[in-house]
């Protein structure tokens, strides 16, 4: 039996001020599970992290949490996730998630989400991986960031091919469609391309 396609999801440990973000995370988890994707995430049981895991588990999906020991209490590690990997620190957490994932998705989040997103973008830039990277720009949440990235490219500090590694969707189904289009055998690596998809 082939290993499941593992999607590493970066999102907030907080809920945000708008209830739509929690619903987005829960919907993404459920929809990804329904397509047979496994979820890799930061292991939290609260905020968007918790909603993401809840959604996937409710749909019978596989969820893998990766969380630093010192954040187990602070983030209230999800008790329903059967595979919870406790690691030494934040740097090891990112390394582990990158290693076991086949693709990356950024939902709305804060500084940690930005850190993780730019980590995988930079690693792709230097050739450490060529896994798909999708940003879910629901309600224009990531538009200011995307505009800032365009400004970096216009100023000559980011190569267009590196910026184009980010695929952009406006909703859950669009993001999953992009992942489905670029889905590969977990043992293989293929180039990906930028694309845009709606909800």
JSON list of C-alpha atoms in Angstrom, two decimals:
[
{"chain": "A", "resi": 1, "resn": "UNK", "atom": "CA", "xyz": [0.00, 0.00, 0.00]},
{"chain": "A", "resi": 2, "resn": "UNK", "atom": "CA", "xyz": [1.40, 3.37, -1.04]},
{"chain": "A", "resi": 3, "resn": "UNK", "atom": "CA", "xyz": [2.26, 5.89, 1.67]},
{"chain": "A", "resi": 4, "resn": "UNK", "atom": "CA", "xyz": [-0.24, 8.76, 1.96]},
{"chain": "A", "resi": 5, "resn": "UNK", "atom": "CA", "xyz": [0.58, 12.13, 0.44]},
{"chain": "A", "resi": 6, "resn": "UNK", "atom": "CA", "xyz": [1.57, 14.25, 3.44]},
{"chain": "A", "resi": 7, "resn": "UNK", "atom": "CA", "xyz": [0.62, 17.91, 3.46]},
{"chain": "A", "resi": 8, "resn": "UNK", "atom": "CA", "xyz": [2.41, 20.07, 6.01]},
{"chain": "A", "resi": 9, "resn": "UNK", "atom": "CA", "xyz": [0.11, 22.89, 7.06]},
{"chain": "A", "resi": 10, "resn": "UNK", "atom": "CA", "xyz": [1.41, 26.10, 8.64]},
{"chain": "A", "resi": 11, "resn": "UNK", "atom": "CA", "xyz": [-1.20, 28.10, 10.55]},
{"chain": "A", "resi": 12, "resn": "UNK", "atom": "CA", "xyz": [-1.77, 30.05, 13.72]},
{"chain": "A", "resi": 13, "resn": "UNK", "atom": "CA", "xyz": [-1.72, 28.66, 17.24]},
{"chain": "A", "resi": 14, "resn": "UNK", "atom": "CA", "xyz": [-4.22, 31.45, 17.94]},
{"chain": "A", "resi": 15, "resn": "UNK", "atom": "CA", "xyz": [-7.77, 31.66, 16.65]},
{"chain": "A", "resi": 16, "resn": "UNK", "atom": "CA", "xyz": [-7.59, 35.20, 15.31]},
{"chain": "A", "resi": 17, "resn": "UNK", "atom": "CA", "xyz": [-10.32, 37.77, 15.74]},
{"chain": "A", "resi": 18, "resn": "UNK", "atom": "CA", "xyz": [-12.53, 36.53, 12.92]},
{"chain": "A", "resi": 19, "resn": "UNK", "atom": "CA", "xyz": [-14.31, 33.16, 13.35]},
{"chain": "A", "resi": 20, "resn": "UNK", "atom": "CA", "xyz": [-13.88, 32.48, 9.63]},
{"chain": "A", "resi": 21, "resn": "UNK", "atom": "CA", "xyz": [-10.24, 31.52, 10.21]},
{"chain": "A", "resi": 22, "resn": "UNK", "atom": "CA", "xyz": [-11.12, 28.69, 12.60]},
{"chain": "A", "resi": 23, "resn": "UNK", "atom": "CA", "xyz": [-13.73, 27.45, 10.16]},
{"chain": "A", "resi": 24, "resn": "UNK", "atom": "CA", "xyz": [-11.19, 27.63, 7.33]},
{"chain": "A", "resi": 25, "resn": "UNK", "atom": "CA", "xyz": [-8.69, 25.51, 9.26]},
{"chain": "A", "resi": 26, "resn": "UNK", "atom": "CA", "xyz": [-11.31, 22.93, 10.22]},
{"chain": "A", "resi": 27, "resn": "UNK", "atom": "CA", "xyz": [-12.63, 22.79, 6.65]},
{"chain": "A", "resi": 28, "resn": "UNK", "atom": "CA", "xyz": [-9.15, 22.36, 5.22]},
{"chain": "A", "resi": 29, "resn": "UNK", "atom": "CA", "xyz": [-8.38, 19.46, 7.55]},
{"chain": "A", "resi": 30, "resn": "UNK", "atom": "CA", "xyz": [-11.63, 17.69, 6.73]},
{"chain": "A", "resi": 31, "resn": "UNK", "atom": "CA", "xyz": [-11.39, 18.26, 2.99]},
{"chain": "A", "resi": 32, "resn": "UNK", "atom": "CA", "xyz": [-7.75, 17.16, 2.85]},
{"chain": "A", "resi": 33, "resn": "UNK", "atom": "CA", "xyz": [-8.60, 13.97, 4.73]},
{"chain": "A", "resi": 34, "resn": "UNK", "atom": "CA", "xyz": [-11.48, 13.28, 2.38]},
{"chain": "A", "resi": 35, "resn": "UNK", "atom": "CA", "xyz": [-9.01, 13.34, -0.52]},
{"chain": "A", "resi": 36, "resn": "UNK", "atom": "CA", "xyz": [-6.72, 10.89, 1.22]},
{"chain": "A", "resi": 37, "resn": "UNK", "atom": "CA", "xyz": [-4.08, 13.42, 2.26]},
{"chain": "A", "resi": 38, "resn": "UNK", "atom": "CA", "xyz": [-2.36, 13.08, 5.62]},
{"chain": "A", "resi": 39, "resn": "UNK", "atom": "CA", "xyz": [-1.83, 16.26, 7.66]},
{"chain": "A", "resi": 40, "resn": "UNK", "atom": "CA", "xyz": [1.52, 17.21, 9.17]},
{"chain": "A", "resi": 41, "resn": "UNK", "atom": "CA", "xyz": [1.34, 20.19, 11.51]},
{"chain": "A", "resi": 42, "resn": "UNK", "atom": "CA", "xyz": [2.77, 21.81, 14.62]},
{"chain": "A", "resi": 43, "resn": "UNK", "atom": "CA", "xyz": [0.93, 19.59, 17.09]},
{"chain": "A", "resi": 44, "resn": "UNK", "atom": "CA", "xyz": [-1.16, 22.19, 18.93]},
{"chain": "A", "resi": 45, "resn": "UNK", "atom": "CA", "xyz": [-4.64, 21.49, 20.23]},
{"chain": "A", "resi": 46, "resn": "UNK", "atom": "CA", "xyz": [-5.82, 25.10, 20.34]},
{"chain": "A", "resi": 47, "resn": "UNK", "atom": "CA", "xyz": [-6.40, 27.89, 17.84]},
{"chain": "A", "resi": 48, "resn": "UNK", "atom": "CA", "xyz": [-6.24, 27.17, 14.14]},
{"chain": "A", "resi": 49, "resn": "UNK", "atom": "CA", "xyz": [-3.83, 24.31, 14.75]},
{"chain": "A", "resi": 50, "resn": "UNK", "atom": "CA", "xyz": [-6.40, 22.52, 16.88]},
{"chain": "A", "resi": 51, "resn": "UNK", "atom": "CA", "xyz": [-9.21, 23.20, 14.42]},
{"chain": "A", "resi": 52, "resn": "UNK", "atom": "CA", "xyz": [-7.10, 21.86, 11.55]},
{"chain": "A", "resi": 53, "resn": "UNK", "atom": "CA", "xyz": [-6.41, 18.60, 13.40]},
{"chain": "A", "resi": 54, "resn": "UNK", "atom": "CA", "xyz": [-10.03, 18.31, 14.56]},
{"chain": "A", "resi": 55, "resn": "UNK", "atom": "CA", "xyz": [-11.26, 18.66, 11.00]},
{"chain": "A", "resi": 56, "resn": "UNK", "atom": "CA", "xyz": [-8.92, 16.00, 9.66]},
{"chain": "A", "resi": 57, "resn": "UNK", "atom": "CA", "xyz": [-9.61, 13.57, 12.51]},
{"chain": "A", "resi": 58, "resn": "UNK", "atom": "CA", "xyz": [-13.37, 14.03, 12.17]},
{"chain": "A", "resi": 59, "resn": "UNK", "atom": "CA", "xyz": [-13.07, 12.92, 8.54]},
{"chain": "A", "resi": 60, "resn": "UNK", "atom": "CA", "xyz": [-11.01, 9.87, 9.46]},
{"chain": "A", "resi": 61, "resn": "UNK", "atom": "CA", "xyz": [-7.73, 11.34, 8.27]},
{"chain": "A", "resi": 62, "resn": "UNK", "atom": "CA", "xyz": [-4.18, 10.70, 9.43]},
{"chain": "A", "resi": 63, "resn": "UNK", "atom": "CA", "xyz": [-2.62, 13.51, 11.47]},
{"chain": "A", "resi": 64, "resn": "UNK", "atom": "CA", "xyz": [1.02, 13.82, 12.48]},
{"chain": "A", "resi": 65, "resn": "UNK", "atom": "CA", "xyz": [1.93, 16.44, 15.07]},
{"chain": "A", "resi": 66, "resn": "UNK", "atom": "CA", "xyz": [5.46, 17.74, 15.60]},
{"chain": "A", "resi": 67, "resn": "UNK", "atom": "CA", "xyz": [5.93, 19.92, 18.69]},
{"chain": "A", "resi": 68, "resn": "UNK", "atom": "CA", "xyz": [8.86, 21.15, 20.80]},
{"chain": "A", "resi": 69, "resn": "UNK", "atom": "CA", "xyz": [8.90, 19.83, 24.36]},
{"chain": "A", "resi": 70, "resn": "UNK", "atom": "CA", "xyz": [8.71, 23.28, 25.89]},
{"chain": "A", "resi": 71, "resn": "UNK", "atom": "CA", "xyz": [5.58, 24.09, 23.89]},
{"chain": "A", "resi": 72, "resn": "UNK", "atom": "CA", "xyz": [3.65, 20.99, 24.89]},
{"chain": "A", "resi": 73, "resn": "UNK", "atom": "CA", "xyz": [2.09, 22.80, 27.84]},
{"chain": "A", "resi": 74, "resn": "UNK", "atom": "CA", "xyz": [2.04, 26.25, 26.25]},
{"chain": "A", "resi": 75, "resn": "UNK", "atom": "CA", "xyz": [0.26, 25.08, 23.09]},
{"chain": "A", "resi": 76, "resn": "UNK", "atom": "CA", "xyz": [-1.68, 22.29, 24.80]},
{"chain": "A", "resi": 77, "resn": "UNK", "atom": "CA", "xyz": [-0.63, 19.48, 22.49]},
{"chain": "A", "resi": 78, "resn": "UNK", "atom": "CA", "xyz": [-3.62, 17.88, 20.82]},
{"chain": "A", "resi": 79, "resn": "UNK", "atom": "CA", "xyz": [-4.68, 14.84, 22.84]},
{"chain": "A", "resi": 80, "resn": "UNK", "atom": "CA", "xyz": [-6.53, 13.25, 19.96]},
{"chain": "A", "resi": 81, "resn": "UNK", "atom": "CA", "xyz": [-3.52, 13.04, 17.65]},
{"chain": "A", "resi": 82, "resn": "UNK", "atom": "CA", "xyz": [-2.12, 9.52, 17.93]},
{"chain": "A", "resi": 83, "resn": "UNK", "atom": "CA", "xyz": [1.21, 10.28, 16.30]},
{"chain": "A", "resi": 84, "resn": "UNK", "atom": "CA", "xyz": [2.72, 13.19, 18.23]},
{"chain": "A", "resi": 85, "resn": "UNK", "atom": "CA", "xyz": [6.45, 13.67, 17.80]},
{"chain": "A", "resi": 86, "resn": "UNK", "atom": "CA", "xyz": [8.02, 15.72, 20.61]},
{"chain": "A", "resi": 87, "resn": "UNK", "atom": "CA", "xyz": [11.26, 17.33, 19.48]},
{"chain": "A", "resi": 88, "resn": "UNK", "atom": "CA", "xyz": [14.00, 19.40, 21.09]},
{"chain": "A", "resi": 89, "resn": "UNK", "atom": "CA", "xyz": [13.23, 22.87, 19.76]},
{"chain": "A", "resi": 90, "resn": "UNK", "atom": "CA", "xyz": [11.60, 24.99, 17.05]},
{"chain": "A", "resi": 91, "resn": "UNK", "atom": "CA", "xyz": [14.45, 24.48, 14.60]},
{"chain": "A", "resi": 92, "resn": "UNK", "atom": "CA", "xyz": [14.20, 20.70, 14.85]},
{"chain": "A", "resi": 93, "resn": "UNK", "atom": "CA", "xyz": [10.42, 20.95, 14.51]},
{"chain": "A", "resi": 94, "resn": "UNK", "atom": "CA", "xyz": [10.76, 22.71, 11.15]},
{"chain": "A", "resi": 95, "resn": "UNK", "atom": "CA", "xyz": [13.42, 20.27, 9.97]},
{"chain": "A", "resi": 96, "resn": "UNK", "atom": "CA", "xyz": [11.25, 17.32, 10.86]},
{"chain": "A", "resi": 97, "resn": "UNK", "atom": "CA", "xyz": [8.11, 18.69, 9.21]},
{"chain": "A", "resi": 98, "resn": "UNK", "atom": "CA", "xyz": [10.04, 19.51, 6.04]},
{"chain": "A", "resi": 99, "resn": "UNK", "atom": "CA", "xyz": [11.57, 16.03, 5.99]},
{"chain": "A", "resi": 100, "resn": "UNK", "atom": "CA", "xyz": [8.33, 14.06, 6.26]},
{"chain": "A", "resi": 101, "resn": "UNK", "atom": "CA", "xyz": [6.03, 16.28, 4.14]},
{"chain": "A", "resi": 102, "resn": "UNK", "atom": "CA", "xyz": [5.37, 16.03, 0.41]},
{"chain": "A", "resi": 103, "resn": "UNK", "atom": "CA", "xyz": [3.90, 19.53, 0.11]},
{"chain": "A", "resi": 104, "resn": "UNK", "atom": "CA", "xyz": [3.33, 22.68, 2.16]},
{"chain": "A", "resi": 105, "resn": "UNK", "atom": "CA", "xyz": [0.27, 24.87, 2.71]},
{"chain": "A", "resi": 106, "resn": "UNK", "atom": "CA", "xyz": [0.09, 28.19, 4.54]},
{"chain": "A", "resi": 107, "resn": "UNK", "atom": "CA", "xyz": [-3.24, 29.14, 6.10]},
{"chain": "A", "resi": 108, "resn": "UNK", "atom": "CA", "xyz": [-3.66, 32.45, 7.95]},
{"chain": "A", "resi": 109, "resn": "UNK", "atom": "CA", "xyz": [-1.34, 32.78, 10.91]},
{"chain": "A", "resi": 110, "resn": "UNK", "atom": "CA", "xyz": [1.24, 34.99, 12.59]},
{"chain": "A", "resi": 111, "resn": "UNK", "atom": "CA", "xyz": [4.99, 35.18, 13.03]},
{"chain": "A", "resi": 112, "resn": "UNK", "atom": "CA", "xyz": [5.48, 31.43, 13.37]},
{"chain": "A", "resi": 113, "resn": "UNK", "atom": "CA", "xyz": [3.54, 30.80, 10.17]},
{"chain": "A", "resi": 114, "resn": "UNK", "atom": "CA", "xyz": [5.63, 33.38, 8.33]},
{"chain": "A", "resi": 115, "resn": "UNK", "atom": "CA", "xyz": [8.82, 31.83, 9.68]},
{"chain": "A", "resi": 116, "resn": "UNK", "atom": "CA", "xyz": [7.80, 28.37, 8.48]},
{"chain": "A", "resi": 117, "resn": "UNK", "atom": "CA", "xyz": [6.60, 29.60, 5.09]},
{"chain": "A", "resi": 118, "resn": "UNK", "atom": "CA", "xyz": [9.79, 31.50, 4.34]},
{"chain": "A", "resi": 119, "resn": "UNK", "atom": "CA", "xyz": [11.88, 28.60, 5.59]},
{"chain": "A", "resi": 120, "resn": "UNK", "atom": "CA", "xyz": [10.44, 26.25, 2.97]},
{"chain": "A", "resi": 121, "resn": "UNK", "atom": "CA", "xyz": [10.62, 28.94, 0.29]},
{"chain": "A", "resi": 122, "resn": "UNK", "atom": "CA", "xyz": [14.28, 29.57, 1.05]},
{"chain": "A", "resi": 123, "resn": "UNK", "atom": "CA", "xyz": [15.08, 25.86, 1.14]},
{"chain": "A", "resi": 124, "resn": "UNK", "atom": "CA", "xyz": [13.45, 25.49, -2.25]},
{"chain": "A", "resi": 125, "resn": "UNK", "atom": "CA", "xyz": [15.39, 28.50, -3.54]},
{"chain": "A", "resi": 126, "resn": "UNK", "atom": "CA", "xyz": [18.71, 26.86, -2.68]},
{"chain": "A", "resi": 127, "resn": "UNK", "atom": "CA", "xyz": [17.67, 23.48, -4.04]},
{"chain": "A", "resi": 128, "resn": "UNK", "atom": "CA", "xyz": [17.07, 21.57, -0.81]},
{"chain": "A", "resi": 129, "resn": "UNK", "atom": "CA", "xyz": [13.64, 20.44, -2.07]},
{"chain": "A", "resi": 130, "resn": "UNK", "atom": "CA", "xyz": [11.20, 21.01, -4.92]},
{"chain": "A", "resi": 131, "resn": "UNK", "atom": "CA", "xyz": [7.98, 20.24, -3.07]},
{"chain": "A", "resi": 132, "resn": "UNK", "atom": "CA", "xyz": [4.80, 22.23, -3.83]},
{"chain": "A", "resi": 133, "resn": "UNK", "atom": "CA", "xyz": [4.09, 25.31, -1.72]},
{"chain": "A", "resi": 134, "resn": "UNK", "atom": "CA", "xyz": [0.52, 26.67, -1.65]},
{"chain": "A", "resi": 135, "resn": "UNK", "atom": "CA", "xyz": [-0.75, 29.79, 0.09]},
{"chain": "A", "resi": 136, "resn": "UNK", "atom": "CA", "xyz": [-4.45, 29.96, 0.92]},
{"chain": "A", "resi": 137, "resn": "UNK", "atom": "CA", "xyz": [-5.24, 33.65, 0.42]},
{"chain": "A", "resi": 138, "resn": "UNK", "atom": "CA", "xyz": [-8.77, 33.47, 1.83]},
{"chain": "A", "resi": 139, "resn": "UNK", "atom": "CA", "xyz": [-10.49, 36.87, 1.99]},
{"chain": "A", "resi": 140, "resn": "UNK", "atom": "CA", "xyz": [-7.24, 38.45, 0.82]},
{"chain": "A", "resi": 141, "resn": "UNK", "atom": "CA", "xyz": [-5.45, 37.65, 4.07]},
{"chain": "A", "resi": 142, "resn": "UNK", "atom": "CA", "xyz": [-2.07, 37.14, 2.39]},
{"chain": "A", "resi": 143, "resn": "UNK", "atom": "CA", "xyz": [-2.46, 39.90, -0.21]},
{"chain": "A", "resi": 144, "resn": "UNK", "atom": "CA", "xyz": [-0.20, 42.39, 1.62]},
{"chain": "A", "resi": 145, "resn": "UNK", "atom": "CA", "xyz": [2.49, 39.72, 1.93]},
{"chain": "A", "resi": 146, "resn": "UNK", "atom": "CA", "xyz": [2.22, 38.78, -1.73]},
{"chain": "A", "resi": 147, "resn": "UNK", "atom": "CA", "xyz": [2.46, 42.43, -2.70]},
{"chain": "A", "resi": 148, "resn": "UNK", "atom": "CA", "xyz": [5.57, 42.80, -0.53]},
{"chain": "A", "resi": 149, "resn": "UNK", "atom": "CA", "xyz": [7.11, 39.78, -2.24]},
{"chain": "A", "resi": 150, "resn": "UNK", "atom": "CA", "xyz": [6.35, 41.31, -5.64]},
{"chain": "A", "resi": 151, "resn": "UNK", "atom": "CA", "xyz": [8.14, 44.47, -4.49]},
{"chain": "A", "resi": 152, "resn": "UNK", "atom": "CA", "xyz": [11.20, 42.40, -3.51]},
{"chain": "A", "resi": 153, "resn": "UNK", "atom": "CA", "xyz": [11.25, 40.83, -6.95]},
{"chain": "A", "resi": 154, "resn": "UNK", "atom": "CA", "xyz": [10.79, 44.21, -8.66]},
{"chain": "A", "resi": 155, "resn": "UNK", "atom": "CA", "xyz": [13.75, 45.55, -6.70]},
{"chain": "A", "resi": 156, "resn": "UNK", "atom": "CA", "xyz": [15.91, 42.68, -7.86]},
{"chain": "A", "resi": 157, "resn": "UNK", "atom": "CA", "xyz": [16.31, 40.94, -4.50]},
{"chain": "A", "resi": 158, "resn": "UNK", "atom": "CA", "xyz": [14.19, 37.88, -5.35]},
{"chain": "A", "resi": 159, "resn": "UNK", "atom": "CA", "xyz": [14.36, 35.93, -8.59]},
{"chain": "A", "resi": 160, "resn": "UNK", "atom": "CA", "xyz": [11.02, 35.58, -10.34]},
{"chain": "A", "resi": 161, "resn": "UNK", "atom": "CA", "xyz": [11.41, 31.79, -10.50]},
{"chain": "A", "resi": 162, "resn": "UNK", "atom": "CA", "xyz": [11.73, 31.67, -6.70]},
{"chain": "A", "resi": 163, "resn": "UNK", "atom": "CA", "xyz": [8.67, 33.84, -6.17]},
{"chain": "A", "resi": 164, "resn": "UNK", "atom": "CA", "xyz": [6.78, 31.70, -8.66]},
{"chain": "A", "resi": 165, "resn": "UNK", "atom": "CA", "xyz": [7.36, 28.68, -6.40]},
{"chain": "A", "resi": 166, "resn": "UNK", "atom": "CA", "xyz": [4.40, 29.95, -4.36]},
{"chain": "A", "resi": 167, "resn": "UNK", "atom": "CA", "xyz": [1.09, 28.77, -5.71]},
{"chain": "A", "resi": 168, "resn": "UNK", "atom": "CA", "xyz": [-1.90, 30.82, -4.59]},
{"chain": "A", "resi": 169, "resn": "UNK", "atom": "CA", "xyz": [-5.45, 29.68, -3.94]},
{"chain": "A", "resi": 170, "resn": "UNK", "atom": "CA", "xyz": [-8.36, 31.66, -2.52]},
{"chain": "A", "resi": 171, "resn": "UNK", "atom": "CA", "xyz": [-10.01, 28.78, -0.70]},
{"chain": "A", "resi": 172, "resn": "UNK", "atom": "CA", "xyz": [-9.81, 25.21, 0.52]},
{"chain": "A", "resi": 173, "resn": "UNK", "atom": "CA", "xyz": [-10.89, 23.36, -2.61]},
{"chain": "A", "resi": 174, "resn": "UNK", "atom": "CA", "xyz": [-8.68, 25.48, -4.85]},
{"chain": "A", "resi": 175, "resn": "UNK", "atom": "CA", "xyz": [-5.67, 24.74, -2.66]},
{"chain": "A", "resi": 176, "resn": "UNK", "atom": "CA", "xyz": [-6.41, 21.01, -2.68]},
{"chain": "A", "resi": 177, "resn": "UNK", "atom": "CA", "xyz": [-6.87, 21.08, -6.45]},
{"chain": "A", "resi": 178, "resn": "UNK", "atom": "CA", "xyz": [-3.39, 22.59, -6.80]},
{"chain": "A", "resi": 179, "resn": "UNK", "atom": "CA", "xyz": [-1.97, 19.90, -4.54]},
{"chain": "A", "resi": 180, "resn": "UNK", "atom": "CA", "xyz": [-3.78, 17.22, -6.49]},
{"chain": "A", "resi": 181, "resn": "UNK", "atom": "CA", "xyz": [-2.38, 18.55, -9.77]},
{"chain": "A", "resi": 182, "resn": "UNK", "atom": "CA", "xyz": [1.16, 18.40, -8.43]},
{"chain": "A", "resi": 183, "resn": "UNK", "atom": "CA", "xyz": [0.76, 15.24, -6.40]},
{"chain": "A", "resi": 184, "resn": "UNK", "atom": "CA", "xyz": [3.57, 12.78, -6.84]},
{"chain": "A", "resi": 185, "resn": "UNK", "atom": "CA", "xyz": [4.90, 9.52, -5.56]},
{"chain": "A", "resi": 186, "resn": "UNK", "atom": "CA", "xyz": [6.38, 10.39, -2.12]},
{"chain": "A", "resi": 187, "resn": "UNK", "atom": "CA", "xyz": [9.64, 8.73, -3.20]},
{"chain": "A", "resi": 188, "resn": "UNK", "atom": "CA", "xyz": [10.05, 11.03, -6.20]},
{"chain": "A", "resi": 189, "resn": "UNK", "atom": "CA", "xyz": [10.71, 14.73, -6.73]},
{"chain": "A", "resi": 190, "resn": "UNK", "atom": "CA", "xyz": [9.42, 16.76, -9.64]},
{"chain": "A", "resi": 191, "resn": "UNK", "atom": "CA", "xyz": [9.43, 20.48, -10.45]},
{"chain": "A", "resi": 192, "resn": "UNK", "atom": "CA", "xyz": [6.29, 22.46, -9.61]},
{"chain": "A", "resi": 193, "resn": "UNK", "atom": "CA", "xyz": [4.95, 25.65, -11.07]},
{"chain": "A", "resi": 194, "resn": "UNK", "atom": "CA", "xyz": [3.02, 28.62, -9.82]},
{"chain": "A", "resi": 195, "resn": "UNK", "atom": "CA", "xyz": [-0.70, 28.65, -10.31]},
{"chain": "A", "resi": 196, "resn": "UNK", "atom": "CA", "xyz": [-3.82, 30.28, -8.99]},
{"chain": "A", "resi": 197, "resn": "UNK", "atom": "CA", "xyz": [-7.05, 28.56, -8.07]},
{"chain": "A", "resi": 198, "resn": "UNK", "atom": "CA", "xyz": [-10.29, 29.71, -6.58]},
{"chain": "A", "resi": 199, "resn": "UNK", "atom": "CA", "xyz": [-12.13, 28.28, -3.57]}
]
